[in-house]
DNA sequence: ACTTGACCTCAAGTCGGCTTGAAGTAGCAC
DNA sequence: GTGCTACTTCAAGCCGACTTGAGGTCAAGT
């Protein structure tokens, strides 16, 4: 009976009620029941929402996240897939590190055009090899703050 | 006259012609001219596309990318903004590292439910503090391969 | 008992990032 | 000079992830 009201979950996570309902509809979270009409949630849903937010930041779709962590909170036993996603993340992290370094450099470097700055170009070219065999069907990661 | 035909750019980057036209329309890239109807591009566009792909992976919108790196290839002189984006990336990278570790652990840990595994929970809770003050208006990062 | 207000459902709308389709055209091969 | 084909434009469509709005419901307070 320590369950949380949907509005409480929204307040504590910053995830709007409409999104919580949407996630429930998608099977990403489950409510423990209703009080009157109102959805009640097990406090564990807070961790689950953190996990979902994390996954979204990583660029995974809601569907992917759903397949990684089943609705009952038991993460999937497909260890191979999980390891694969981890590898994927390793590559993404490498790329983002390059971009971060490039931005940092661009913010500091006095060269008139960064494309003419050897440091910048080298950073970029390092990344390019990985990145330039490109996207299909992925959108942006969710924003913090 | 070493310019590249749009199809050549598409072939070498994996970015479809439709997307190249779209990026041009948005002012993210510029063609050097036409041969007949066909757009021609300076080879530098390849680096620029790498940069764009990188930015998309990082979760930046096309508009943000446009403001970071002006259409002529001169990166913006707003060093403060660039540094800010770099900081943003630092946080994202930290979060992704946690998720990667969590996935890696989940793939290895024999616990029946990972939510009951202390290691997993600790990783998650570390992340939660950062992540759980949540998203607005960001979509997913572009996918590699 | 009744008002209030926060929740509910369900359908439709929005937004970013592209893709698709119809209809047109320029360069090259013959 | 006639095809062929790969490009062109422009408008419309699509997908994921939500949000919004209309109209309904319930329990808690007076």
Short mmCIF file of C-alpha atoms in Angstrom, two decimals, chain A residues 13-130:
data_model
loop_
_atom_site.label_atom_id
_atom_site.label_comp_id
_atom_site.label_asym_id
_atom_site.label_seq_id
_atom_site.Cartn_x
_atom_site.Cartn_y
_atom_site.Cartn_z
CA UNK A 13 10.50 11.71 -12.27
CA UNK A 14 9.54 14.70 -14.36
CA UNK A 15 7.83 12.36 -16.81
CA UNK A 16 4.40 13.81 -17.61
CA UNK A 17 1.29 11.72 -16.92
CA UNK A 18 0.47 11.60 -20.62
CA UNK A 19 3.82 9.96 -21.23
CA UNK A 20 3.32 7.52 -18.38
CA UNK A 21 0.01 6.45 -19.88
CA UNK A 22 1.66 6.17 -23.25
CA UNK A 23 4.43 4.00 -21.83
CA UNK A 24 1.88 1.82 -20.14
CA UNK A 25 -0.03 1.42 -23.38
CA UNK A 26 3.24 0.39 -25.02
CA UNK A 27 3.92 -2.12 -22.30
CA UNK A 28 7.00 -0.36 -20.98
CA UNK A 29 5.63 0.07 -17.51
CA UNK A 30 2.73 -1.46 -15.61
CA UNK A 31 0.46 -0.01 -12.98
CA UNK A 32 -0.39 -2.07 -9.94
CA UNK A 33 -4.02 -1.06 -10.07
CA UNK A 34 -6.32 1.88 -9.66
CA UNK A 35 -7.60 3.94 -6.86
CA UNK A 36 -10.87 5.02 -8.31
CA UNK A 37 -9.75 5.85 -11.80
CA UNK A 38 -6.26 6.77 -10.86
CA UNK A 39 -3.32 4.60 -11.73
CA UNK A 40 -1.17 3.40 -8.89
CA UNK A 41 2.44 2.41 -9.33
CA UNK A 42 4.91 0.34 -7.43
CA UNK A 43 7.84 2.55 -6.40
CA UNK A 44 10.07 0.29 -8.54
CA UNK A 45 8.59 2.08 -11.52
CA UNK A 46 10.92 4.96 -10.68
CA UNK A 47 13.95 2.82 -11.40
CA UNK A 48 12.32 1.49 -14.47
CA UNK A 49 11.70 4.98 -15.75
CA UNK A 50 15.34 5.84 -15.08
CA UNK A 51 16.28 2.84 -17.16
CA UNK A 52 13.97 3.92 -19.95
CA UNK A 53 15.35 7.46 -19.89
CA UNK A 54 18.84 6.04 -20.03
CA UNK A 55 17.95 3.88 -22.99
CA UNK A 56 16.41 6.82 -24.79
CA UNK A 57 19.53 8.88 -24.19
CA UNK A 58 21.45 6.03 -25.75
CA UNK A 59 19.31 6.35 -28.85
CA UNK A 60 17.30 3.17 -28.40
CA UNK A 61 13.68 3.19 -29.50
CA UNK A 62 10.92 2.42 -27.06
CA UNK A 63 10.45 -0.89 -28.82
CA UNK A 64 14.08 -1.80 -28.39
CA UNK A 65 13.93 -0.85 -24.75
CA UNK A 66 10.82 -2.97 -24.35
CA UNK A 67 12.64 -5.98 -25.75
CA UNK A 68 15.65 -5.39 -23.52
CA UNK A 69 13.70 -5.15 -20.31
CA UNK A 70 10.44 -7.00 -20.15
CA UNK A 71 7.42 -5.19 -18.69
CA UNK A 72 7.55 -7.12 -15.42
CA UNK A 73 10.94 -5.66 -14.68
CA UNK A 74 12.79 -8.86 -15.46
CA UNK A 75 15.43 -7.91 -17.93
CA UNK A 76 15.49 -10.19 -20.90
CA UNK A 77 17.67 -13.20 -20.75
CA UNK A 78 18.99 -12.63 -24.22
CA UNK A 79 22.51 -12.05 -22.99
CA UNK A 80 23.89 -11.96 -26.46
CA UNK A 81 21.63 -9.11 -27.46
CA UNK A 82 22.46 -7.19 -24.33
CA UNK A 83 26.16 -7.61 -25.00
CA UNK A 84 25.56 -6.47 -28.55
CA UNK A 85 23.83 -3.34 -27.38
CA UNK A 86 26.70 -2.72 -25.01
CA UNK A 87 29.14 -2.94 -27.91
CA UNK A 88 26.97 -0.57 -29.87
CA UNK A 89 27.15 1.83 -26.97
CA UNK A 90 30.91 1.54 -26.88
CA UNK A 91 31.10 2.74 -30.43
CA UNK A 92 28.65 5.56 -29.80
CA UNK A 93 30.60 6.63 -26.75
CA UNK A 94 33.80 6.71 -28.76
CA UNK A 95 32.14 8.87 -31.40
CA UNK A 96 30.67 11.24 -28.89
CA UNK A 97 34.02 11.60 -27.20
CA UNK A 98 35.53 12.66 -30.48
CA UNK A 99 32.77 15.16 -31.04
CA UNK A 100 33.16 16.51 -27.54
CA UNK A 101 36.89 16.93 -28.06
CA UNK A 102 36.26 18.60 -31.38
CA UNK A 103 33.80 21.05 -29.87
CA UNK A 104 36.13 21.73 -27.00
CA UNK A 105 38.91 22.37 -29.44
CA UNK A 106 36.75 24.56 -31.63
CA UNK A 107 35.87 26.63 -28.60
CA UNK A 108 39.54 27.18 -27.87
CA UNK A 109 41.32 27.16 -31.21
CA UNK A 110 42.03 30.56 -32.73
CA UNK A 111 42.10 29.35 -36.35
CA UNK A 112 39.71 31.32 -38.55
CA UNK A 113 38.17 28.25 -40.11
CA UNK A 114 38.24 25.09 -38.07
CA UNK A 115 38.13 23.00 -41.16
CA UNK A 116 41.59 24.38 -41.84
CA UNK A 117 42.83 23.52 -38.40
CA UNK A 118 44.79 20.27 -38.50
CA UNK A 119 43.82 19.28 -34.98
CA UNK A 120 40.16 19.68 -35.74
CA UNK A 121 40.38 17.85 -39.01
CA UNK A 122 42.30 14.98 -37.53
CA UNK A 123 39.73 14.55 -34.78
CA UNK A 124 36.99 14.64 -37.31
CA UNK A 125 38.57 12.21 -39.69
CA UNK A 126 39.11 9.76 -36.88
CA UNK A 127 35.41 9.85 -36.27
CA UNK A 128 34.37 9.90 -39.88
CA UNK A 129 35.50 6.38 -40.61
CA UNK A 130 33.12 5.11 -37.97
#
